[in-house]
Tab-separated table of C-alpha atoms in Angstrom:
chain	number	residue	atom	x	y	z
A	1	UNK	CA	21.033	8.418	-10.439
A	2	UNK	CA	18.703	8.685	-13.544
A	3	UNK	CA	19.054	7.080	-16.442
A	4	UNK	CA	17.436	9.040	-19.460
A	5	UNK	CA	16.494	7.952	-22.306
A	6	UNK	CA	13.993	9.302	-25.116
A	7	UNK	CA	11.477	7.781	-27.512
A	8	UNK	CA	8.377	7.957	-29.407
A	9	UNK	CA	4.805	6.252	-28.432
A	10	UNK	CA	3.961	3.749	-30.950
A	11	UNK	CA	0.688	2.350	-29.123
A	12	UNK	CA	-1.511	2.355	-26.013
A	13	UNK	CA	-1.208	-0.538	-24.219
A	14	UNK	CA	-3.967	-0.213	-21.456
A	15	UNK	CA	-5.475	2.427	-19.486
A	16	UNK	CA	-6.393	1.726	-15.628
A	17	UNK	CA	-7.321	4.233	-12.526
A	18	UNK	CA	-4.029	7.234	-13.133
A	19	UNK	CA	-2.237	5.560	-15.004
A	20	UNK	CA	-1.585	4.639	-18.821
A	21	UNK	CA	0.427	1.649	-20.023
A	22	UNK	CA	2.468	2.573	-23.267
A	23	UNK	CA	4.712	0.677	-25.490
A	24	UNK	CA	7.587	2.969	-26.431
A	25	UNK	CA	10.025	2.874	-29.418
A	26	UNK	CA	13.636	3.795	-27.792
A	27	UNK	CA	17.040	3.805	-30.089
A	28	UNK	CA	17.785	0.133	-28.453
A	29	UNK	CA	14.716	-0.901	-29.244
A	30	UNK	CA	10.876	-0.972	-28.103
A	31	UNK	CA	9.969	-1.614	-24.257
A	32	UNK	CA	6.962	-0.700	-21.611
A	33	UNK	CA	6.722	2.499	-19.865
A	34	UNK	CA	4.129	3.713	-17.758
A	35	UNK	CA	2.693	7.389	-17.351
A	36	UNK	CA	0.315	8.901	-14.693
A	37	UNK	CA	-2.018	11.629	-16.822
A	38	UNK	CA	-2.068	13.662	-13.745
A	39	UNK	CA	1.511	14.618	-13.591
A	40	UNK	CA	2.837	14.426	-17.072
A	41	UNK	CA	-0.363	14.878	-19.579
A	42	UNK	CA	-2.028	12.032	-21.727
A	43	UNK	CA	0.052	10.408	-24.414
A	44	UNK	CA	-0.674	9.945	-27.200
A	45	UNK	CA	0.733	7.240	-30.465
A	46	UNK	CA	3.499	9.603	-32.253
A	47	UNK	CA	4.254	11.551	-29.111
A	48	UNK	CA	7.890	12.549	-28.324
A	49	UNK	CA	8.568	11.229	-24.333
A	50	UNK	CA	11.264	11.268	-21.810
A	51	UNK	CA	11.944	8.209	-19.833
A	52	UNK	CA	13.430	6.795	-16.616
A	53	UNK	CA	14.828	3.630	-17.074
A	54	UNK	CA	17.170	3.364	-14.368
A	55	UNK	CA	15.162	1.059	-12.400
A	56	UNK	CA	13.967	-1.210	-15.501
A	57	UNK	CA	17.619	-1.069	-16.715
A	58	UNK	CA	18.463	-3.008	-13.029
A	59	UNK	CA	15.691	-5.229	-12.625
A	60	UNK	CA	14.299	-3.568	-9.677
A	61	UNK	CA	10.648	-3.660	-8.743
A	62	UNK	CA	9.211	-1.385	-11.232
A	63	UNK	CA	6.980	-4.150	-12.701
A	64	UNK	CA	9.156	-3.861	-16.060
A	65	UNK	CA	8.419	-0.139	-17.045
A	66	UNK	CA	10.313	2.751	-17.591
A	67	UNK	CA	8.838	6.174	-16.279
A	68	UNK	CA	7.582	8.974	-18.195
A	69	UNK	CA	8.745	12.191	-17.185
A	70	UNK	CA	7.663	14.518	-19.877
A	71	UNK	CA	5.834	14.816	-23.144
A	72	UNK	CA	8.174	18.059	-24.053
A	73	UNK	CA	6.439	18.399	-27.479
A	74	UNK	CA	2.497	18.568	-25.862
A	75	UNK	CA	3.392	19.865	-21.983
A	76	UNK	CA	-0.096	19.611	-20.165
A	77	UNK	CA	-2.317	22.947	-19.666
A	78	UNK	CA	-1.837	24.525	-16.116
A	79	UNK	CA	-4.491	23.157	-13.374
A	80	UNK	CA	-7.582	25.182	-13.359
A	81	UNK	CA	-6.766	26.360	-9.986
A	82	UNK	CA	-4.991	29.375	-9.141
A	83	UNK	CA	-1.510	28.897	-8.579
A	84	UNK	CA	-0.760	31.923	-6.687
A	85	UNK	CA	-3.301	30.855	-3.481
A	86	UNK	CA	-3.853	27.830	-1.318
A	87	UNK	CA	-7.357	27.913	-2.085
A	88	UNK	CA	-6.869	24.376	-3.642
A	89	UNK	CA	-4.862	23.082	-1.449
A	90	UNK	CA	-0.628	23.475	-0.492
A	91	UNK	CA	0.405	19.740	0.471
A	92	UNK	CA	3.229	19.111	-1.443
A	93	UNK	CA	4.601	15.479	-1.571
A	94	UNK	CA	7.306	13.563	-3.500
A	95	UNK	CA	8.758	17.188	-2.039
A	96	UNK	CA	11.592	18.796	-3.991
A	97	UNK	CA	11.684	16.341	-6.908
A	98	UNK	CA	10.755	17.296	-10.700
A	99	UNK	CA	7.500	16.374	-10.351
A	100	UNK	CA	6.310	16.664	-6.990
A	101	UNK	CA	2.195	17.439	-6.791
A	102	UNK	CA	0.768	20.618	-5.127
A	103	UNK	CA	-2.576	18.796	-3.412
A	104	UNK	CA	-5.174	19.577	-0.863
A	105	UNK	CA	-4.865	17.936	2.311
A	106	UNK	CA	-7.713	16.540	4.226
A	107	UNK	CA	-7.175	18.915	6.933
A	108	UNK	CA	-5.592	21.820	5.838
A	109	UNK	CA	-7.739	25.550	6.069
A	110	UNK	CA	-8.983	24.649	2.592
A	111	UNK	CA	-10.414	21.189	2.794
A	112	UNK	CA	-14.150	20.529	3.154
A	113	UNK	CA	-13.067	18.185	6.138
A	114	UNK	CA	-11.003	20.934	8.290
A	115	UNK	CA	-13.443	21.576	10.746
A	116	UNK	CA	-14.333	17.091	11.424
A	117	UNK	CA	-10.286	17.087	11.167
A	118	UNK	CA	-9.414	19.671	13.392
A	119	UNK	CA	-12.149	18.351	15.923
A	120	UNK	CA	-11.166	15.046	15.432
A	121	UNK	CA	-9.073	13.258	18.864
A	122	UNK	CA	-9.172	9.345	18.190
A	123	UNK	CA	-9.816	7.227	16.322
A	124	UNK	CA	-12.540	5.828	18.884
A	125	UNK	CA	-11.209	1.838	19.102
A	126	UNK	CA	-11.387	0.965	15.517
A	127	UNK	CA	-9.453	-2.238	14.301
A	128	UNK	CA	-6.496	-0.777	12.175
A	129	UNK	CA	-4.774	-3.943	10.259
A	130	UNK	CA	-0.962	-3.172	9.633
A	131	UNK	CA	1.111	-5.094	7.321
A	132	UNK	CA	4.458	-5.261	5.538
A	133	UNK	CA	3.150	-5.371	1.961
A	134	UNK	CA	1.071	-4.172	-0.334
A	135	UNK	CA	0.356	-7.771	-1.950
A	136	UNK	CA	-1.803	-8.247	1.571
A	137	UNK	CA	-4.276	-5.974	1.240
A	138	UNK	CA	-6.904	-7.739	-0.769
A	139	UNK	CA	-6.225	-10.930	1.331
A	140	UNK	CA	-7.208	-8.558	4.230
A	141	UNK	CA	-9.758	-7.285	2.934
A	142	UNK	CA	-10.880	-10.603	1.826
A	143	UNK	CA	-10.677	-11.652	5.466
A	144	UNK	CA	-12.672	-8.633	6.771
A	145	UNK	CA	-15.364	-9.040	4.588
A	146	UNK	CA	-15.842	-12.994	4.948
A	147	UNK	CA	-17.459	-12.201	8.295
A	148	UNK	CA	-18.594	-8.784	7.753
A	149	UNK	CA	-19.774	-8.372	4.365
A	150	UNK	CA	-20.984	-4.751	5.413
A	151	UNK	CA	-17.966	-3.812	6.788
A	152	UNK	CA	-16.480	-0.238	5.193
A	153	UNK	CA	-12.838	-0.486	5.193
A	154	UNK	CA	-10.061	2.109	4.147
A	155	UNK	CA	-6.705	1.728	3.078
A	156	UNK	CA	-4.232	3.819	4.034
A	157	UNK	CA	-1.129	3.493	1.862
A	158	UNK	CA	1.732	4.519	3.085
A	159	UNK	CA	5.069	5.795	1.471
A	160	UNK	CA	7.565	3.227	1.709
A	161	UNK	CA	7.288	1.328	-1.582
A	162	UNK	CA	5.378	3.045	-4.856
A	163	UNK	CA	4.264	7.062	-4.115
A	164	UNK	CA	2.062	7.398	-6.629
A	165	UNK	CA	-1.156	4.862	-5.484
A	166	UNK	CA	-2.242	4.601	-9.338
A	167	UNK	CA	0.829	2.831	-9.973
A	168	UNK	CA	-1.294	-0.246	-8.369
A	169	UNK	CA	-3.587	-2.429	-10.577
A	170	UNK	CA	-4.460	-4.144	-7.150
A	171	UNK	CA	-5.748	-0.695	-5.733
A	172	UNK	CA	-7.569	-0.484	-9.410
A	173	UNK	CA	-9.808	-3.356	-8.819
A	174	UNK	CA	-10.574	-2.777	-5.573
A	175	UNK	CA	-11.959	0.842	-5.575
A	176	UNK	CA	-15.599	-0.559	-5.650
A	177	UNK	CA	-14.777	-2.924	-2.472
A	178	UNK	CA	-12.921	0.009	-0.653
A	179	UNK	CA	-14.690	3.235	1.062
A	180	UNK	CA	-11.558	4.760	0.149
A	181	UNK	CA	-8.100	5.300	-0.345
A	182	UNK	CA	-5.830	7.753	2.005
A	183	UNK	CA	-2.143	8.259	0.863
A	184	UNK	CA	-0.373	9.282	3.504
A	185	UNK	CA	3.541	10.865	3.592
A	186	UNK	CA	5.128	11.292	0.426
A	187	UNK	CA	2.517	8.992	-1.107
A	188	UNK	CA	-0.205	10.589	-2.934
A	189	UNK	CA	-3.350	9.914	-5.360
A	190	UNK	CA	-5.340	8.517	-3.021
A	191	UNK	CA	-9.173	9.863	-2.485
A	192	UNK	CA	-7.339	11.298	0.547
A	193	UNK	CA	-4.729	13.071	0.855
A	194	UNK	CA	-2.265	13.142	4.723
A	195	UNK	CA	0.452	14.219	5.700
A	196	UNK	CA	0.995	11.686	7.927
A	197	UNK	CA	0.290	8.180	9.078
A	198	UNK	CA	-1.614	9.617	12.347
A	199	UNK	CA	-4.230	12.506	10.596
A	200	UNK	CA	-4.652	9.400	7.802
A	201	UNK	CA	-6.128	7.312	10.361
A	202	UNK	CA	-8.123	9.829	12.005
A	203	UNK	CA	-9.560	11.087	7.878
A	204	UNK	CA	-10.417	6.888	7.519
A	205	UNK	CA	-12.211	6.984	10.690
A	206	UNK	CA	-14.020	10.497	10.153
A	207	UNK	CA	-14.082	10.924	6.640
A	208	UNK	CA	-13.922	7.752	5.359
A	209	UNK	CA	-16.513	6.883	7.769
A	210	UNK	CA	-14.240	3.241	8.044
A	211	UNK	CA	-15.147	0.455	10.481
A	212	UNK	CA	-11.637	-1.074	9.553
A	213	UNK	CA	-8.460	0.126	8.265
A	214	UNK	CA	-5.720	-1.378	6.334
A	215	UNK	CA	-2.422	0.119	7.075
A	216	UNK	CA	0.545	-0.980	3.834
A	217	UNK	CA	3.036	0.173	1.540
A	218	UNK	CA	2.066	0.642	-1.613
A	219	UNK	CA	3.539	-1.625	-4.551
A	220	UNK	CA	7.716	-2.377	-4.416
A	221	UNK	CA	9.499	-2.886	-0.986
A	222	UNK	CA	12.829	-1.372	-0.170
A	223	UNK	CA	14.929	-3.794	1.608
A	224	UNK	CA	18.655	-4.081	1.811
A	225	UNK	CA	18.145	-7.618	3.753
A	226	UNK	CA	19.512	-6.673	6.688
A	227	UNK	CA	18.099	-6.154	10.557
A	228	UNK	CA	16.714	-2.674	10.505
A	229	UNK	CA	16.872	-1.740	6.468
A	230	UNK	CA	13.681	-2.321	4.980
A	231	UNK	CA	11.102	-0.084	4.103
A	232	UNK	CA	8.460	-2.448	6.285
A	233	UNK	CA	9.822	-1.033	9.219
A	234	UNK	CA	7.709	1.784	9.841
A	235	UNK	CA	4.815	-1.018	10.393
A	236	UNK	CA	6.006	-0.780	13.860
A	237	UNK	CA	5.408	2.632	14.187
A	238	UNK	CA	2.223	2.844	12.807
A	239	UNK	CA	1.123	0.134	15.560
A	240	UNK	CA	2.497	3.299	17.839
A	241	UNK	CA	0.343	5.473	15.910
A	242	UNK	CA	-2.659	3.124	16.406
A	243	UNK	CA	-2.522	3.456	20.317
A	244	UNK	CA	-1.717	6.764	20.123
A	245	UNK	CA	-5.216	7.427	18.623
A	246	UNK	CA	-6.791	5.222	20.710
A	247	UNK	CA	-7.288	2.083	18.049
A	248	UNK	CA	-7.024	-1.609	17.723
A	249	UNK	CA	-3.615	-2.433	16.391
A	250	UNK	CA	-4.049	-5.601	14.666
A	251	UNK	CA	-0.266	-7.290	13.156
A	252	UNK	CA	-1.130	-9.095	9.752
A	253	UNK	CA	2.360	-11.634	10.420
A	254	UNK	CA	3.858	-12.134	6.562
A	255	UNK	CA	4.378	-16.008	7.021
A	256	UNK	CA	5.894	-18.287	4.149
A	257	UNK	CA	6.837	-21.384	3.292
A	258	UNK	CA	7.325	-20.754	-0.451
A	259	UNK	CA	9.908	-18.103	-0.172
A	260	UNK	CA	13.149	-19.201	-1.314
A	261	UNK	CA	15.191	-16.820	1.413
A	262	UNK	CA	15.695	-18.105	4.636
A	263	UNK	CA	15.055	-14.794	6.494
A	264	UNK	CA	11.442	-14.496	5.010
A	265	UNK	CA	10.347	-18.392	5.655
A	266	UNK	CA	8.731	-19.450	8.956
A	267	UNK	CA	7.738	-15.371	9.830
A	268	UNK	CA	9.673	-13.313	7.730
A	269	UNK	CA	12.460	-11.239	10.001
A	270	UNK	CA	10.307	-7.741	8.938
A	271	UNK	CA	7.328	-8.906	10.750
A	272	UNK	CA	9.845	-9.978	14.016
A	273	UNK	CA	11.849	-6.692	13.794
A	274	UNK	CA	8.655	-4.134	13.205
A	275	UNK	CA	6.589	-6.148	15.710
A	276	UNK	CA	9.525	-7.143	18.185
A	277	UNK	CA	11.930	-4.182	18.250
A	278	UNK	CA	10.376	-1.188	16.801
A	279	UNK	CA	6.738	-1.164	18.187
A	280	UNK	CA	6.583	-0.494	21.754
A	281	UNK	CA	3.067	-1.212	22.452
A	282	UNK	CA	0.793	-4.170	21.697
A	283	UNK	CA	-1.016	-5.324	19.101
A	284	UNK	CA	-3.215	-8.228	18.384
A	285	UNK	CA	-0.967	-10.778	16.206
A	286	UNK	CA	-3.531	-13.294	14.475
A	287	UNK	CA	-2.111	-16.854	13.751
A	288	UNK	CA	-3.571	-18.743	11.434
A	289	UNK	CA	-4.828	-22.127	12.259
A	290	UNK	CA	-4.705	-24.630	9.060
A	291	UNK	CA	-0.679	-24.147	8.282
A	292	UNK	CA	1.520	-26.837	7.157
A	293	UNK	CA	2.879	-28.755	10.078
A	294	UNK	CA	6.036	-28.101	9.629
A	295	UNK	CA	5.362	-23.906	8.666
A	296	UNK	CA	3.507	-24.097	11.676
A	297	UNK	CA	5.881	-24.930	14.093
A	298	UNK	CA	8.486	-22.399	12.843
A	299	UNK	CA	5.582	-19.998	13.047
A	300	UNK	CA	5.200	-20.936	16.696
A	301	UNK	CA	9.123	-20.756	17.849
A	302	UNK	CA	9.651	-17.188	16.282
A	303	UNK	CA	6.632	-15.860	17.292
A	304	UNK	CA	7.532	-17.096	21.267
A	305	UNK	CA	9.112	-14.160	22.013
A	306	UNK	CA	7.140	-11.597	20.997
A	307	UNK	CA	4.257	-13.109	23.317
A	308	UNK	CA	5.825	-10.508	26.056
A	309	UNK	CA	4.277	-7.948	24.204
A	310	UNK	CA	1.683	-8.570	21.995
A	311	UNK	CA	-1.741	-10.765	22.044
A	312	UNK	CA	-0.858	-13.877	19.949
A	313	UNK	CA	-4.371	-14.643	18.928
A	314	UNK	CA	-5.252	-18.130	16.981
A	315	UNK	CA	-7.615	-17.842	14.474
A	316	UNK	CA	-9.908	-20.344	12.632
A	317	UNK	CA	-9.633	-20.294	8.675
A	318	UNK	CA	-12.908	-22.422	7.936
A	319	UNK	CA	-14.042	-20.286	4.733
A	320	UNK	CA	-11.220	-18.050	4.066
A	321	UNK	CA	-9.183	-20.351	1.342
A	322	UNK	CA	-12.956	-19.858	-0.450
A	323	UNK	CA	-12.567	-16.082	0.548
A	324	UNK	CA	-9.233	-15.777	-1.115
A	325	UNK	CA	-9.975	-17.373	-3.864
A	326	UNK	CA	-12.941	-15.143	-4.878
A	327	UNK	CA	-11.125	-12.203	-4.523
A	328	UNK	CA	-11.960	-9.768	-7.213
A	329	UNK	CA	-8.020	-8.956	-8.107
A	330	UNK	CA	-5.523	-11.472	-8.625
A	331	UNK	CA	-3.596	-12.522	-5.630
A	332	UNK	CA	-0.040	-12.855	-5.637
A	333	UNK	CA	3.945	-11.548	-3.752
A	334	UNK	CA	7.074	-11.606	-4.637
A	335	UNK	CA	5.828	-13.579	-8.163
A	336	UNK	CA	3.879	-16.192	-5.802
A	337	UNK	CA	0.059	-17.204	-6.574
A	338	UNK	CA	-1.909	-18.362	-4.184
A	339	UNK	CA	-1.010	-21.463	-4.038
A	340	UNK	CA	2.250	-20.946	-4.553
A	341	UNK	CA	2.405	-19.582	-1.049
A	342	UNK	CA	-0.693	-20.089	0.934
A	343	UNK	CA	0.257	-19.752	4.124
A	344	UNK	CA	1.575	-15.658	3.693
A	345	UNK	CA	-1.926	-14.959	2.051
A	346	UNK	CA	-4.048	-17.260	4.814
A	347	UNK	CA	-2.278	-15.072	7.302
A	348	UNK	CA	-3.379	-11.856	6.016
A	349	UNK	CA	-6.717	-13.270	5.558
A	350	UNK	CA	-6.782	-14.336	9.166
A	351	UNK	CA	-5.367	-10.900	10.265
A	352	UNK	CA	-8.786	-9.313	8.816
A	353	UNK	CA	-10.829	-11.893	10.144
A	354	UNK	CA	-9.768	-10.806	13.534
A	355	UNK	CA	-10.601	-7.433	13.126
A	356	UNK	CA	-13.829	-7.748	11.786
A	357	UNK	CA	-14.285	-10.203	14.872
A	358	UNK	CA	-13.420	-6.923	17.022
A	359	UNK	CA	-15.932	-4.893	15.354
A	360	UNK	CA	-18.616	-7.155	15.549
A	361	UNK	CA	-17.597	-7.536	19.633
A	362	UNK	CA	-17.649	-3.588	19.599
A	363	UNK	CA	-21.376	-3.180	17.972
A	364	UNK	CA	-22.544	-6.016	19.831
């Protein structure tokens, strides 16, 4: 449940794409806490706010903040919009909790993009790149772009880690790299807005205008490390959303050797459940060539079974270490730099390799 607490600004701490990093003074004591403008208002030094420090209070992966959930001295003024229509749009997400958004979805009646949306069918072969989290997507990206510098790829972030997509600094630095960002779900502050994984696909390919797609969680991971609990799970559905729509499901594998828990080393027991169990058609599972020996044969025996079902495609990493490591955010899971664990961000960098090797096959 929710732990509240209340305090008083006492500086700004930095200020990036939604969201603004505070230092807080609390009774027990100053700490970090994070608020998104959008929802709560702007705060200000000397400002009276109400936190949520549950998850800071247990360690969890909040990235050390509490929450803001109200400056109750300076509420922000009402939306310009008229709240009695749906002129402005009536997606609601983070549904039924004290803050949830009213936004306007990318195909409801009101959008600019209804009448694309509503003629939209598939998603016409495009190379969608699912993985299990969000610390891949700029080593995807990096991958895509090594071979296709022109490439315009979206990211569709879905809702099983952070909802709000300004909570990641990653996302931040990569808006000028991206041609957009759709949140689909209960996720939301994307350029984009879905309600669900399949019309967020078909607003990257129509809207968005995307050659590739990048299908992740957004920041945090829900896991209870067993079988089926894990938020990561749903990467095997969106694989059955890919086919679905008629795309290119390409599985970005989360490899490791530099985890320190045995059911994420060799390929981490999300990628075999999502990819084994829970997708039920194939995708294109790029392995990357260049692993340790010994990561590489562990990589090999877990991924034998899954060769019933999917394409396990070997691909060469000539460039990409140089790819990754001019990547314009910092790269780095679970606490792990790059070379801290090279072989889970060579993997993702080989997964958008592949892709952008499909597109170039497709426009040639």
């Amino acid at each position: 449940m929710v732990r509240w607490r209340s305090g008083t600004v006492l500086s700004v701490r930095r200020i990036w794409h939604g969201a603004i990093e505070l230092d807080v003074d609390i009774a027990d004591g100053p700490l970090r806490a994070l608020a998104y403008p959008a929802l709560v208002g702007t705060p200000e030094p000397g400002d009276r706010v109400l936190l949520n420090v549950g998850a800071l209070v247990m360690g969890l992966g909040t990235g050390g903040y509490a929450l803001v959930v109200a400056l109750p001295d300076r509420l922000p003024a009402d939306p310009d919009s008229d709240g009695a229509t749906r002129d402005h749009g009536h997606l609601v997400k983070a549904r039924y909790t004290p803050l949830q958004p009213i936004l306007l979805g990318v195909d409801e009646e009101s959008s600019p993009h209804r009448e694309v949306m509503a003629a939209a069918t598939g998603i016409g072969g495009m190379p969608v790149v699912t993985a299990d989290l969000h610390s891949a997507l700029p080593a995807i990206l990096a991958g895509v772009h090594a071979d296709r510098p022109d490439a315009r790829v979206a990211y569709l972030m879905t809702d099983g880690g952070a909802l709000p997509a300004w909570f990641s600094r990653t996302l931040d630095g990569l808006r000028g790299h991206l041609a957009g960002t759709v949140t689909t779900g209960q996720a939301f502050g994307g350029d984009l807005e879905a309600s669900t994984v399949h019309t967020g696909l078909l607003a990257a390919r129509h809207v968005l205008n995307a050659d590739v797609t990048i299908v992740a969680q957004g920041p945090g991971n829900l896991g209870t490390g067993t079988t089926w609990g894990f938020s990561g799970v749903a990467l095997g559905e969106a694989v059955n959303a890919v086919a679905a729509l008629g795309g290119r499901a390409v599985g970005s594998l989360r490899i490791s050797d530099g985890d320190g828990r045995d059911r994420h080393r060799g390929v981490s027991h999300h990628s075999l459940t999502a990819y084994g169990k829970v997708a039920l058609t194939s995708a294109d599972l790029p392995v990357p060539d260049g692993l340790e020996p010994q990561l590489a044969a562990a990589v090999q025996q877990a991924l034998a079974p899954l060769a019933a079902r999917h394409r396990l495609v070997r691909v060469a990493t000539d460039g990409l270490d140089a790819a990754l490591r001019a990547c314009p955010v910092p790269l780095s899971t679970m606490g792990r730099k790059l070379d801290q664990d090279h072989g889970y961000f060579l993997a993702a960098a080989a997964a958008g390799r592949h892709a952008a090797d499909l597109l170039s096959r497709a426009c040639g």
